[in-house]
Coordinates of C-alpha atoms and ligand atoms in Angstrom, one line a residue:
M193 CA 32.6 17.4 -28.5
T194 CA 33.8 13.8 -28.0
M195 CA 31.3 11.0 -27.4
K196 CA 32.6 10.7 -23.8
S197 CA 32.0 14.3 -22.9
F198 CA 28.6 14.1 -24.6
R199 CA 27.6 11.2 -22.4
C200 CA 28.9 13.0 -19.4
L201 CA 26.9 16.1 -20.3
L202 CA 23.8 13.9 -20.8
F203 CA 24.3 12.3 -17.4
L204 CA 24.6 15.7 -15.7
T205 CA 21.5 16.9 -17.5
V206 CA 19.6 13.8 -16.2
L207 CA 21.0 14.4 -12.7
S208 CA 19.9 18.1 -12.6
S209 CA 16.5 17.4 -14.0
G210 CA 15.9 14.8 -11.3
L211 CA 15.0 12.1 -13.7
L212 CA 17.2 9.6 -12.1
P213 CA 15.7 8.6 -8.8
G214 CA 18.1 8.5 -6.0
Y215 CA 20.4 11.0 -7.6
G216 CA 19.9 14.7 -7.0
Q217 CA 16.3 14.2 -5.8
V218 CA 15.2 13.1 -2.3
P219 CA 12.5 10.5 -2.6
E220 CA 9.2 11.6 -1.2
I221 CA 6.0 10.0 -0.1
M222 CA 2.6 11.7 -0.3
T223 CA 0.6 12.0 2.9
V224 CA -2.9 13.4 3.4
R225 CA -1.2 16.6 4.6
G226 CA 1.2 16.8 1.7
P227 CA 4.6 15.5 0.6
L228 CA 7.2 14.2 3.0
P229 CA 10.7 13.0 2.5
A230 CA 10.5 9.2 2.6
E231 CA 13.3 9.1 5.2
Q232 CA 11.0 10.9 7.6
M233 CA 8.3 8.2 7.3
G234 CA 9.7 6.5 10.4
R235 CA 8.2 3.3 11.8
S236 CA 5.2 2.5 9.6
L237 CA 2.2 0.3 9.5
I238 CA 1.7 -0.2 5.7
H239 CA -1.8 -1.8 5.6
E240 CA -4.4 -0.7 8.1
H241 CA -7.9 0.8 8.1
L242 CA -9.6 3.6 10.0
L243 CA -13.1 3.2 8.4
V244 CA -14.5 0.6 6.1
D245 CA -18.1 0.4 4.9
F246 CA -19.0 -2.9 3.2
I247 CA -22.4 -1.8 2.0
G248 CA -21.3 -1.9 -1.7
A249 CA -20.6 0.6 -4.4
A250 CA -24.3 0.8 -5.4
E251 CA -25.4 2.1 -2.0
I252 CA -22.4 3.8 -0.4
T253 CA -22.5 7.6 0.2
D254 CA -20.5 9.6 2.7
S255 CA -23.7 10.4 4.5
R256 CA -23.6 6.9 5.9
W257 CA -21.2 8.1 8.6
D258 CA -20.8 11.3 10.7
R259 CA -17.2 12.4 10.4
K260 CA -17.1 14.0 13.8
E261 CA -18.5 10.9 15.4
V262 CA -15.9 8.7 13.6
V263 CA -13.0 11.0 14.7
Q264 CA -14.2 10.7 18.3
Q265 CA -14.3 6.9 18.1
V266 CA -11.1 6.4 16.2
L267 CA -8.9 9.1 17.6
P268 CA -7.7 7.0 20.7
Y269 CA -6.3 4.3 18.4
V270 CA -4.4 6.8 16.3
E271 CA -3.2 8.7 19.3
A272 CA -1.7 5.4 20.6
L273 CA 0.6 5.1 17.6
P274 CA 3.3 7.6 18.6
E275 CA 3.4 6.0 22.0
M276 CA 4.4 2.8 20.2
A277 CA 7.0 4.8 18.2
I278 CA 4.8 4.4 15.0
R279 CA 4.9 7.6 12.9
T280 CA 3.1 6.6 9.7
L281 CA -0.1 4.7 9.0
V282 CA -1.1 3.7 5.4
S283 CA -4.8 3.6 5.0
C284 CA -5.8 0.9 2.5
T285 CA -9.5 1.7 2.3
P286 CA -10.2 2.4 -1.3
A287 CA -12.9 4.6 -2.9
Y288 CA -16.4 3.0 -2.7
L289 CA -15.4 1.2 0.5
G290 CA -15.4 4.3 2.7
R291 CA -12.3 6.2 1.6
D292 CA -12.6 9.6 3.4
P293 CA -9.5 11.7 2.9
E294 CA -10.8 14.6 5.1
L295 CA -11.4 12.2 8.0
L296 CA -7.8 11.0 7.6
R297 CA -6.5 14.6 7.4
E298 CA -8.3 15.5 10.6
L299 CA -6.9 12.4 12.4
S300 CA -3.4 13.2 11.1
K301 CA -3.6 16.9 12.2
R302 CA -4.8 16.0 15.7
T303 CA -2.2 13.3 16.3
G304 CA 0.8 14.2 14.1
V305 CA 0.7 10.7 12.7
H306 CA 1.4 10.7 8.9
I307 CA -1.4 9.0 7.0
L308 CA -1.5 7.9 3.4
T309 CA -4.7 7.4 1.3
N310 CA -5.0 6.0 -2.2
T311 CA -6.5 6.1 -5.6
G312 CA -7.7 3.1 -7.6
Y313 CA -10.7 0.7 -7.6
Y314 CA -11.2 -2.6 -5.7
G315 CA -12.4 -5.5 -7.8
A316 CA -12.1 -8.3 -5.2
V317 CA -15.3 -9.8 -3.7
D318 CA -16.7 -10.3 -7.3
N319 CA -16.8 -6.5 -8.1
K320 CA -19.3 -5.5 -5.4
F321 CA -17.2 -2.4 -4.7
L322 CA -16.7 -1.3 -8.3
P323 CA -18.7 1.7 -9.4
A324 CA -20.9 1.2 -12.6
H325 CA -18.5 3.1 -14.8
A326 CA -15.6 0.8 -14.0
F327 CA -17.3 -2.0 -16.0
S328 CA -17.7 0.0 -19.2
S329 CA -14.7 2.3 -19.1
T330 CA -11.4 1.4 -20.7
A331 CA -8.1 1.1 -18.8
E332 CA -7.1 4.4 -20.3
T333 CA -10.2 6.1 -18.9
L334 CA -9.8 4.7 -15.4
A335 CA -6.1 5.7 -15.4
A336 CA -7.2 9.2 -16.4
I337 CA -9.5 9.4 -13.4
W338 CA -6.8 8.1 -11.0
T339 CA -4.1 10.3 -12.5
D340 CA -6.4 13.3 -12.1
E341 CA -6.7 12.5 -8.4
W342 CA -2.9 12.6 -8.2
E343 CA -2.6 15.9 -10.1
N344 CA -5.6 17.8 -8.7
G345 CA -6.5 16.0 -5.5
I346 CA -9.4 13.8 -4.6
G347 CA -12.7 15.5 -5.3
E348 CA -12.6 19.0 -3.9
T349 CA -10.4 18.1 -0.9
G350 CA -7.0 19.0 -2.4
I351 CA -5.7 15.8 -0.8
K352 CA -3.6 13.6 -3.0
P353 CA -3.3 9.8 -3.0
G354 CA 0.0 8.3 -1.7
F355 CA -0.4 5.0 -3.7
I356 CA -2.7 3.1 -6.0
K357 CA -4.8 0.5 -4.3
I358 CA -6.6 -2.1 -6.5
G359 CA -8.1 -5.4 -5.6
V360 CA -8.6 -8.7 -7.6
N361 CA -10.2 -12.0 -6.9
S362 CA -8.1 -14.9 -5.7
G363 CA -8.5 -17.1 -8.8
P364 CA -7.1 -16.4 -12.3
L365 CA -7.6 -12.8 -13.4
S366 CA -10.8 -12.0 -15.2
D367 CA -10.8 -9.6 -18.1
L368 CA -12.2 -6.9 -15.8
H369 CA -9.4 -7.4 -13.3
R370 CA -6.8 -7.4 -16.1
K371 CA -8.2 -4.0 -16.9
L372 CA -7.7 -2.8 -13.3
I373 CA -4.1 -3.8 -13.3
A374 CA -3.6 -2.3 -16.8
A375 CA -5.1 1.0 -15.5
A376 CA -2.8 0.8 -12.4
G377 CA 0.2 0.3 -14.7
I378 CA -0.7 3.3 -16.9
T379 CA -1.2 5.4 -13.7
H380 CA 2.1 4.3 -12.3
K381 CA 3.9 5.3 -15.5
R382 CA 2.4 8.8 -15.2
T383 CA 2.6 9.4 -11.5
G384 CA 5.3 7.1 -9.9
L385 CA 2.7 5.9 -7.4
T386 CA 3.3 2.4 -6.1
I387 CA 0.6 -0.2 -6.9
A388 CA -0.8 -2.2 -3.9
S389 CA -3.1 -4.9 -5.1
H390 CA -5.4 -6.9 -2.7
T391 CA -4.6 -10.3 -4.2
G392 CA -3.9 -13.2 -1.8
P393 CA -2.6 -16.3 -3.6
F394 CA 0.4 -16.5 -6.0
L395 CA -1.3 -17.1 -9.3
P396 CA -3.1 -13.8 -9.7
A397 CA -0.1 -12.0 -8.2
K398 CA 2.1 -13.5 -10.8
Q399 CA -0.4 -12.7 -13.6
Q400 CA -0.4 -9.1 -12.4
V401 CA 3.3 -8.8 -12.4
D402 CA 3.5 -10.3 -15.9
L403 CA 1.0 -7.8 -17.2
L404 CA 2.9 -4.9 -15.6
K405 CA 6.1 -6.1 -17.1
A406 CA 4.5 -6.4 -20.5
S407 CA 3.5 -2.8 -20.2
G408 CA 7.0 -1.7 -19.2
V409 CA 6.4 -1.3 -15.4
H410 CA 9.1 -2.8 -13.2
P411 CA 7.8 -5.3 -10.6
T412 CA 9.4 -3.2 -7.8
A413 CA 6.3 -0.9 -8.3
F414 CA 4.0 -3.8 -7.2
I415 CA 3.0 -4.8 -3.7
W416 CA 1.6 -8.3 -3.4
V417 CA -1.1 -7.6 -0.7
H418 CA -2.2 -10.4 1.5
A419 CA 0.7 -12.7 0.4
Q420 CA 0.1 -14.6 3.7
N421 CA -2.7 -16.3 1.9
E422 CA -0.3 -18.2 -0.4
P423 CA 0.4 -21.6 1.1
L424 CA 3.6 -22.4 -0.8
L425 CA 6.5 -20.4 0.6
E426 CA 8.6 -21.1 -2.5
N427 CA 6.3 -19.0 -4.5
Y428 CA 7.4 -15.9 -2.5
S429 CA 10.9 -16.4 -4.0
L430 CA 9.5 -16.5 -7.5
L431 CA 8.0 -13.0 -7.2
A432 CA 10.7 -11.6 -5.0
Q433 CA 13.2 -12.6 -7.7
E434 CA 11.3 -10.3 -10.1
G435 CA 11.5 -7.4 -7.6
A436 CA 7.9 -7.4 -6.2
W437 CA 7.1 -6.5 -2.6
I438 CA 5.8 -9.3 -0.4
S439 CA 3.2 -7.9 2.0
L440 CA 2.4 -10.1 5.0
D441 CA -0.3 -7.9 6.4
G442 CA -2.8 -9.7 8.6
I443 CA -0.9 -10.0 11.8
Q444 CA -2.9 -10.7 15.0
P445 CA -2.3 -12.4 18.3
S446 CA -3.8 -15.7 17.0
N447 CA -1.4 -16.1 14.0
L448 CA 2.0 -15.0 15.2
E449 CA 3.7 -18.4 14.7
D450 CA 2.5 -18.6 11.1
Y451 CA 3.9 -15.1 10.3
L452 CA 7.1 -16.0 12.1
K453 CA 7.5 -19.1 9.9
R454 CA 7.0 -17.0 6.7
L455 CA 9.5 -14.4 7.8
V456 CA 12.1 -17.0 8.7
Y457 CA 11.8 -18.4 5.2
L458 CA 12.1 -15.0 3.6
K459 CA 15.1 -14.2 5.7
E460 CA 16.8 -17.4 5.0
E461 CA 16.2 -17.0 1.2
G462 CA 17.6 -13.4 1.4
W463 CA 14.4 -11.5 0.6
L464 CA 13.9 -9.5 3.8
Q465 CA 14.6 -6.2 2.0
Q466 CA 11.4 -6.8 0.0
V467 CA 9.0 -7.7 2.8
L468 CA 6.4 -5.5 4.4
I469 CA 4.3 -6.3 7.5
S470 CA 1.1 -4.9 9.0
H471 CA -2.1 -5.9 10.9
D472 CA -4.9 -5.0 8.4
A473 CA -6.6 -3.9 11.6
G474 CA -9.2 -1.3 12.6
W475 CA -11.9 0.0 11.8
Y476 CA -15.0 2.1 12.3
R477 CA -18.0 0.3 10.7
P478 CA -20.9 2.6 9.7
G479 CA -24.2 1.2 10.7
E480 CA -22.9 -0.5 13.8
P481 CA -23.4 1.0 17.3
D482 CA -20.4 3.3 18.0
G483 CA -18.8 2.0 14.9
G484 CA -18.6 -1.6 16.1
E485 CA -15.6 -3.5 17.4
F486 CA -12.2 -1.9 16.6
R487 CA -9.1 -4.0 16.5
D488 CA -6.2 -1.9 17.6
F489 CA -2.7 -1.5 16.0
S490 CA -0.6 -2.8 18.9
T491 CA 0.2 -6.5 18.1
I492 CA 3.3 -5.9 16.0
G493 CA 4.9 -3.6 18.6
T494 CA 3.9 -5.5 21.7
Q495 CA 4.0 -9.1 20.6
F496 CA 5.4 -9.7 17.1
V497 CA 8.6 -7.7 17.3
P498 CA 9.5 -9.4 20.6
L499 CA 8.8 -12.8 19.0
L500 CA 11.1 -11.9 16.1
L501 CA 13.9 -10.8 18.4
Q502 CA 13.6 -14.1 20.4
N503 CA 13.9 -16.0 17.1
G504 CA 17.2 -14.6 15.9
F505 CA 16.0 -11.4 14.1
S506 CA 18.2 -8.4 14.8
E507 CA 17.2 -4.8 15.6
E508 CA 18.5 -3.9 12.1
E509 CA 16.2 -6.4 10.5
I510 CA 13.2 -5.1 12.5
D511 CA 14.2 -1.6 11.3
L512 CA 14.3 -2.9 7.7
L513 CA 10.8 -4.3 8.0
L514 CA 9.2 -1.4 9.7
V515 CA 11.2 1.7 8.6
K516 CA 13.4 1.2 5.6
N517 CA 11.2 -1.1 3.5
P518 CA 8.1 1.1 3.8
A519 CA 10.1 4.2 2.8
R520 CA 11.3 2.5 -0.3
A521 CA 8.0 0.8 -1.1
F522 CA 6.0 4.0 -1.0
A523 CA 8.5 6.4 -2.4
I524 CA 7.0 8.2 -5.4
E525 CA 9.2 7.1 -8.3
K526 CA 8.6 5.8 -11.7
R527 CA 9.9 2.3 -11.8
L528 CA 10.1 1.3 -15.4
L529 CA 11.8 -1.5 -17.3
T530 CA 14.9 -0.4 -19.2
G531 CA 14.0 0.8 -22.6
E532 CA 10.7 2.4 -21.6
Ligands
ZN702 ZN1 -7.2 -4.4 4.2

Protein backbone atom coordinates (compact mmCIF):
# COMPACT_ATOMS: atom_id res chain seq x y z
CA MET A 1 0.00 0.00 0.00
CA THR A 2 1.31 3.45 -0.87
CA MET A 3 1.66 6.10 1.81
CA LYS A 4 -1.12 8.08 0.17
CA SER A 5 -3.62 5.24 0.24
CA PHE A 6 -2.60 4.44 3.82
CA ARG A 7 -3.37 8.02 4.87
CA CYS A 8 -6.65 7.81 3.01
CA LEU A 9 -7.57 4.58 4.80
CA LEU A 10 -6.58 6.11 8.13
CA PHE A 11 -8.78 9.13 7.42
CA LEU A 12 -11.74 6.91 6.54
CA THR A 13 -11.22 4.90 9.73
CA VAL A 14 -11.25 8.10 11.76
CA LEU A 15 -14.41 9.18 9.95
CA SER A 16 -16.30 5.98 10.53
CA SER A 17 -15.28 5.77 14.19
CA GLY A 18 -16.68 9.24 14.72
CA LEU A 19 -13.44 10.47 16.25
CA LEU A 20 -13.38 13.58 14.13
CA PRO A 21 -16.08 15.93 15.39
CA GLY A 22 -18.17 17.41 12.64
CA TYR A 23 -17.51 14.51 10.26
CA GLY A 24 -19.79 11.51 10.29
CA GLN A 25 -21.15 12.34 13.73
CA VAL A 26 -23.89 14.81 14.55
CA PRO A 27 -22.89 16.91 17.59
CA GLU A 28 -25.17 16.35 20.55
CA ILE A 29 -25.95 18.13 23.76
CA MET A 30 -27.04 16.33 26.94
CA THR A 31 -30.32 17.45 28.50
CA VAL A 32 -31.94 16.22 31.73
CA ARG A 33 -34.15 14.05 29.50
CA GLY A 34 -31.28 12.62 27.49
CA PRO A 35 -29.18 13.46 24.43
CA LEU A 36 -30.39 15.85 21.76
CA PRO A 37 -28.84 16.87 18.42
CA ALA A 38 -27.24 20.26 19.11
CA GLU A 39 -29.02 21.72 16.08
CA GLN A 40 -32.35 21.10 17.86
CA MET A 41 -31.35 23.21 20.84
CA GLY A 42 -33.05 26.25 19.31
CA ARG A 43 -33.07 29.66 20.93
CA SER A 44 -31.31 29.16 24.25
CA LEU A 45 -30.64 30.94 27.53
CA ILE A 46 -27.23 29.65 28.54
CA HIS A 47 -26.95 30.86 32.14
CA GLU A 48 -30.07 30.83 34.31
CA HIS A 49 -31.23 29.34 37.62
CA LEU A 50 -34.46 27.69 38.74
CA LEU A 51 -33.41 27.05 42.34
CA VAL A 52 -30.41 28.26 44.36
CA ASP A 53 -29.79 27.72 48.06
CA PHE A 54 -26.96 29.85 49.50
CA ILE A 55 -26.96 28.14 52.91
CA GLY A 56 -23.51 26.63 52.20
CA ALA A 57 -22.10 23.15 51.59
CA ALA A 58 -21.90 22.37 55.31
CA GLU A 59 -25.65 22.70 55.84
CA ILE A 60 -27.35 22.03 52.53
CA THR A 61 -29.59 18.98 52.12
CA ASP A 62 -32.39 18.40 49.61
CA SER A 63 -34.87 18.35 52.50
CA ARG A 64 -34.46 22.15 52.56
CA TRP A 65 -37.03 22.39 49.77
CA ASP A 66 -40.21 20.55 48.81
CA ARG A 67 -39.83 19.64 45.14
CA LYS A 68 -43.60 19.73 44.48
CA GLU A 69 -43.84 23.22 45.96
CA VAL A 70 -40.84 24.38 43.89
CA VAL A 71 -42.40 22.99 40.70
CA GLN A 72 -45.62 24.85 41.46
CA GLN A 73 -43.81 28.17 42.01
CA VAL A 74 -41.33 27.90 39.13
CA LEU A 75 -43.50 26.30 36.45
CA PRO A 76 -45.07 29.56 35.15
CA TYR A 77 -41.62 31.01 34.41
CA VAL A 78 -40.55 27.91 32.46
CA GLU A 79 -43.92 27.70 30.68
CA ALA A 80 -43.39 31.28 29.51
CA LEU A 81 -40.19 30.32 27.63
CA PRO A 82 -41.79 28.66 24.55
CA GLU A 83 -44.09 31.68 24.26
CA MET A 84 -40.89 33.71 23.81
CA ALA A 85 -39.59 31.13 21.28
CA ILE A 86 -36.97 29.91 23.78
CA ARG A 87 -36.50 26.15 23.59
CA THR A 88 -33.54 25.49 25.90
CA LEU A 89 -32.50 26.70 29.35
CA VAL A 90 -29.08 25.92 30.80
CA SER A 91 -29.32 25.60 34.58
CA CYS A 92 -26.06 26.83 36.11
CA THR A 93 -26.81 25.84 39.72
CA PRO A 94 -23.98 23.52 40.79
CA ALA A 95 -23.95 20.72 43.35
CA TYR A 96 -24.02 21.99 46.97
CA LEU A 97 -25.88 25.10 45.79
CA GLY A 98 -29.23 23.44 45.15
CA ARG A 99 -28.64 21.37 42.01
CA ASP A 100 -31.74 19.16 41.75
CA PRO A 101 -31.73 17.15 38.51
CA GLU A 102 -35.13 15.57 39.20
CA LEU A 103 -36.72 18.99 39.69
CA LEU A 104 -35.27 20.05 36.33
CA ARG A 105 -36.50 16.87 34.64
CA GLU A 106 -40.01 17.41 36.00
CA LEU A 107 -40.06 21.02 34.76
CA SER A 108 -38.72 19.90 31.38
CA LYS A 109 -41.34 17.14 31.03
CA ARG A 110 -44.18 19.47 31.91
CA THR A 111 -43.15 22.26 29.53
CA GLY A 112 -41.19 20.61 26.72
CA VAL A 113 -38.34 23.05 27.38
CA HIS A 114 -34.92 21.39 27.12
CA ILE A 115 -32.94 21.87 30.34
CA LEU A 116 -29.26 21.16 30.99
CA THR A 117 -27.71 20.51 34.39
CA ASN A 118 -24.04 20.22 35.30
CA THR A 119 -21.27 18.45 37.18
CA GLY A 120 -18.37 20.14 38.98
CA TYR A 121 -17.78 22.17 42.15
CA TYR A 122 -18.09 25.89 42.80
CA GLY A 123 -15.13 27.42 44.63
CA ALA A 124 -16.13 31.10 44.35
CA VAL A 125 -17.24 33.01 47.48
CA ASP A 126 -14.16 31.70 49.32
CA ASN A 127 -15.10 28.03 49.11
CA LYS A 128 -18.34 28.25 51.09
CA PHE A 129 -19.99 25.91 48.59
CA LEU A 130 -17.27 23.28 48.42
CA PRO A 131 -17.88 19.94 50.17
CA ALA A 132 -15.22 18.90 52.71
CA HIS A 133 -13.74 16.27 50.39
CA ALA A 134 -12.97 18.91 47.75
CA PHE A 135 -10.26 20.37 50.00
CA SER A 136 -8.39 17.11 50.54
CA SER A 137 -8.99 15.30 47.23
CA THR A 138 -6.62 15.46 44.29
CA ALA A 139 -7.71 16.85 40.91
CA GLU A 140 -7.68 13.28 39.66
CA THR A 141 -10.14 12.16 42.38
CA LEU A 142 -12.48 15.09 41.70
CA ALA A 143 -12.36 14.35 37.97
CA ALA A 144 -13.24 10.72 38.72
CA ILE A 145 -16.35 11.82 40.67
CA TRP A 146 -17.44 14.19 37.89
CA THR A 147 -16.71 11.69 35.12
CA ASP A 148 -18.77 9.09 37.00
CA GLU A 149 -21.74 11.47 36.92
CA TRP A 150 -21.35 11.66 33.15
CA GLU A 151 -21.01 7.92 32.71
CA ASN A 152 -23.57 6.70 35.26
CA GLY A 153 -25.79 9.67 35.98
CA ILE A 154 -26.07 11.96 39.00
CA GLY A 155 -26.73 9.90 42.15
CA GLU A 156 -29.53 7.44 41.48
CA THR A 157 -31.38 9.71 39.03
CA GLY A 158 -29.90 8.42 35.78
CA ILE A 159 -29.72 12.08 34.71
CA LYS A 160 -26.45 13.11 33.09
CA PRO A 161 -24.78 16.51 33.24
CA GLY A 162 -24.67 18.60 30.05
CA PHE A 163 -21.54 20.57 31.02
CA ILE A 164 -18.98 21.12 33.77
CA LYS A 165 -19.66 24.10 36.05
CA ILE A 166 -16.91 25.31 38.35
CA GLY A 167 -16.39 28.61 40.14
CA VAL A 168 -13.29 30.54 41.20
CA ASN A 169 -12.67 33.76 43.12
CA SER A 170 -12.15 36.98 41.17
CA GLY A 171 -8.48 37.47 42.16
CA PRO A 172 -5.43 35.38 41.12
CA LEU A 173 -6.19 31.64 41.32
CA SER A 174 -5.50 29.95 44.65
CA ASP A 175 -3.98 26.46 44.68
CA LEU A 176 -7.43 25.06 45.50
CA HIS A 177 -8.98 26.79 42.51
CA ARG A 178 -6.11 25.66 40.29
CA LYS A 179 -7.07 22.17 41.36
CA LEU A 180 -10.70 22.76 40.32
CA ILE A 181 -9.73 23.86 36.81
CA ALA A 182 -7.26 20.97 36.57
CA ALA A 183 -10.07 18.55 37.51
CA ALA A 184 -12.34 20.22 34.95
CA GLY A 185 -9.65 19.78 32.28
CA ILE A 186 -9.22 16.08 33.06
CA THR A 187 -13.02 15.62 33.00
CA HIS A 188 -13.27 17.43 29.66
CA LYS A 189 -10.63 15.16 28.13
CA ARG A 190 -12.62 12.11 29.22
CA THR A 191 -16.16 13.31 28.49
CA GLY A 192 -16.08 16.16 25.95
CA LEU A 193 -18.23 18.25 28.32
CA THR A 194 -17.68 22.01 28.03
CA ILE A 195 -16.28 23.85 31.07
CA ALA A 196 -18.26 26.89 32.26
CA SER A 197 -16.36 28.66 35.03
CA HIS A 198 -17.89 31.36 37.23
CA THR A 199 -14.96 33.78 37.02
CA GLY A 200 -15.64 37.49 36.46
CA PRO A 201 -12.47 39.47 35.69
CA PHE A 202 -9.86 38.72 33.03
CA LEU A 203 -6.91 37.68 35.22
CA PRO A 204 -8.32 34.42 36.65
CA ALA A 205 -9.99 33.70 33.28
CA LYS A 206 -6.62 33.96 31.55
CA GLN A 207 -4.97 31.83 34.23
CA GLN A 208 -7.58 29.10 33.75
CA VAL A 209 -7.15 29.14 29.98
CA ASP A 210 -3.36 28.87 30.42
CA LEU A 211 -3.73 25.90 32.77
CA LEU A 212 -6.13 24.17 30.38
CA LYS A 213 -3.74 24.71 27.48
CA ALA A 214 -0.84 23.33 29.51
CA SER A 215 -2.89 20.18 30.06
CA GLY A 216 -3.75 19.84 26.37
CA VAL A 217 -7.31 21.19 26.43
CA HIS A 218 -8.21 23.68 23.69
CA PRO A 219 -9.61 27.02 24.97
CA THR A 220 -12.74 26.48 22.83
CA ALA A 221 -13.79 24.10 25.64
CA PHE A 222 -13.86 27.01 28.14
CA ILE A 223 -16.68 29.49 28.84
CA TRP A 224 -15.55 32.64 30.63
CA VAL A 225 -18.67 33.11 32.82
CA HIS A 226 -19.58 36.62 34.04
CA ALA A 227 -17.15 38.24 31.59
CA GLN A 228 -19.29 41.39 31.97
CA ASN A 229 -17.35 41.99 35.21
CA GLU A 230 -14.15 42.71 33.24
CA PRO A 231 -13.78 46.50 32.85
CA LEU A 232 -11.24 46.48 29.98
CA LEU A 233 -12.93 45.47 26.75
CA GLU A 234 -9.56 44.84 25.05
CA ASN A 235 -9.13 41.87 27.34
CA TYR A 236 -12.07 40.15 25.62
CA SER A 237 -9.99 40.07 22.46
CA LEU A 238 -7.07 38.42 24.25
CA LEU A 239 -9.11 35.41 25.32
CA ALA A 240 -11.29 35.34 22.20
CA GLN A 241 -8.07 35.07 20.13
CA GLU A 242 -7.30 31.90 22.02
CA GLY A 243 -10.75 30.50 21.21
CA ALA A 244 -12.52 30.87 24.58
CA TRP A 245 -16.23 31.69 24.86
CA ILE A 246 -17.10 35.12 26.27
CA SER A 247 -20.27 34.85 28.38
CA LEU A 248 -22.11 38.14 29.08
CA ASP A 249 -24.74 36.66 31.30
CA GLY A 250 -26.26 39.15 33.74
CA ILE A 251 -28.64 41.03 31.46
CA GLN A 252 -31.43 42.91 33.22
CA PRO A 253 -33.51 46.02 32.45
CA SER A 254 -31.13 48.31 34.39
CA ASN A 255 -27.95 47.43 32.47
CA LEU A 256 -28.93 47.09 28.81
CA GLU A 257 -26.74 49.98 27.60
CA ASP A 258 -23.64 48.49 29.22
CA TYR A 259 -24.26 45.12 27.54
CA LEU A 260 -24.93 46.87 24.23
CA LYS A 261 -21.54 48.63 24.47
CA ARG A 262 -19.78 45.31 25.13
CA LEU A 263 -21.52 43.56 22.25
CA VAL A 264 -20.79 46.43 19.85
CA TYR A 265 -17.10 46.13 20.76
CA LEU A 266 -17.10 42.36 20.25
CA LYS A 267 -18.92 42.71 16.93
CA GLU A 268 -16.51 45.37 15.67
CA GLU A 269 -13.54 43.23 16.66
CA GLY A 270 -15.01 40.20 14.88
CA TRP A 271 -15.65 37.96 17.91
CA LEU A 272 -19.44 37.64 17.82
CA GLN A 273 -19.20 33.94 16.91
CA GLN A 274 -17.69 33.33 20.39
CA VAL A 275 -20.14 35.34 22.49
CA LEU A 276 -22.95 33.99 24.68
CA ILE A 277 -25.66 36.05 26.41
CA SER A 278 -28.10 35.30 29.24
CA HIS A 279 -29.82 36.81 32.31
CA ASP A 280 -28.48 34.84 35.31
CA ALA A 281 -32.08 35.22 36.48
CA GLY A 282 -34.52 33.17 38.56
CA TRP A 283 -34.83 31.52 41.13
CA TYR A 284 -36.63 29.71 43.94
CA ARG A 285 -34.92 30.47 47.28
CA PRO A 286 -35.44 27.79 49.96
CA GLY A 287 -36.26 29.29 53.34
CA GLU A 288 -38.09 32.32 51.90
CA PRO A 289 -41.91 32.56 51.76
CA ASP A 290 -43.09 30.99 48.46
CA GLY A 291 -39.45 30.81 47.38
CA GLY A 292 -38.92 34.57 47.52
CA GLU A 293 -38.78 36.98 44.61
CA PHE A 294 -38.27 35.39 41.17
CA ARG A 295 -36.66 37.40 38.35
CA ASP A 296 -38.19 36.14 35.08
CA PHE A 297 -36.39 35.30 31.83
CA SER A 298 -38.01 37.87 29.55
CA THR A 299 -35.58 40.82 29.32
CA ILE A 300 -33.49 39.50 26.41
CA GLY A 301 -36.54 38.71 24.28
CA THR A 302 -38.64 41.75 25.06
CA GLN A 303 -35.99 44.47 25.54
CA PHE A 304 -32.44 43.48 24.65
CA VAL A 305 -33.03 41.94 21.22
CA PRO A 306 -35.06 44.99 20.10
CA LEU A 307 -32.24 47.24 21.38
CA LEU A 308 -29.65 45.24 19.41
CA LEU A 309 -31.77 45.48 16.26
CA GLN A 310 -32.11 49.26 16.71
CA ASN A 311 -28.33 49.47 16.97
CA GLY A 312 -27.38 47.82 13.73
CA PHE A 313 -27.38 44.14 14.69
CA SER A 314 -28.99 41.88 12.09
CA GLU A 315 -31.44 39.02 12.63
CA GLU A 316 -28.57 36.69 11.62
CA GLU A 317 -26.42 38.09 14.40
CA ILE A 318 -29.24 37.63 16.94
CA ASP A 319 -29.57 34.06 15.70
CA LEU A 320 -25.81 33.58 16.12
CA LEU A 321 -25.94 34.78 19.75
CA LEU A 322 -29.05 32.88 20.81
CA VAL A 323 -29.08 29.75 18.62
CA LYS A 324 -25.86 28.91 16.79
CA ASN A 325 -23.34 29.86 19.49
CA PRO A 326 -25.12 27.95 22.29
CA ALA A 327 -25.29 24.85 20.08
CA ARG A 328 -21.55 25.00 19.37
CA ALA A 329 -20.62 25.92 22.95
CA PHE A 330 -22.52 23.05 24.58
CA ALA A 331 -21.93 20.38 21.92
CA ILE A 332 -20.28 17.39 23.54
CA GLU A 333 -16.92 17.19 21.84
CA LYS A 334 -13.41 16.64 23.06
CA ARG A 335 -11.58 19.83 22.14
CA LEU A 336 -7.91 19.06 22.47
CA LEU A 337 -4.76 20.83 21.37
CA THR A 338 -3.06 19.15 18.43
CA GLY A 339 -0.72 16.41 19.50
CA GLU A 340 -2.85 15.30 22.47
ZN1 LIG B 1 -25.41 32.18 37.89
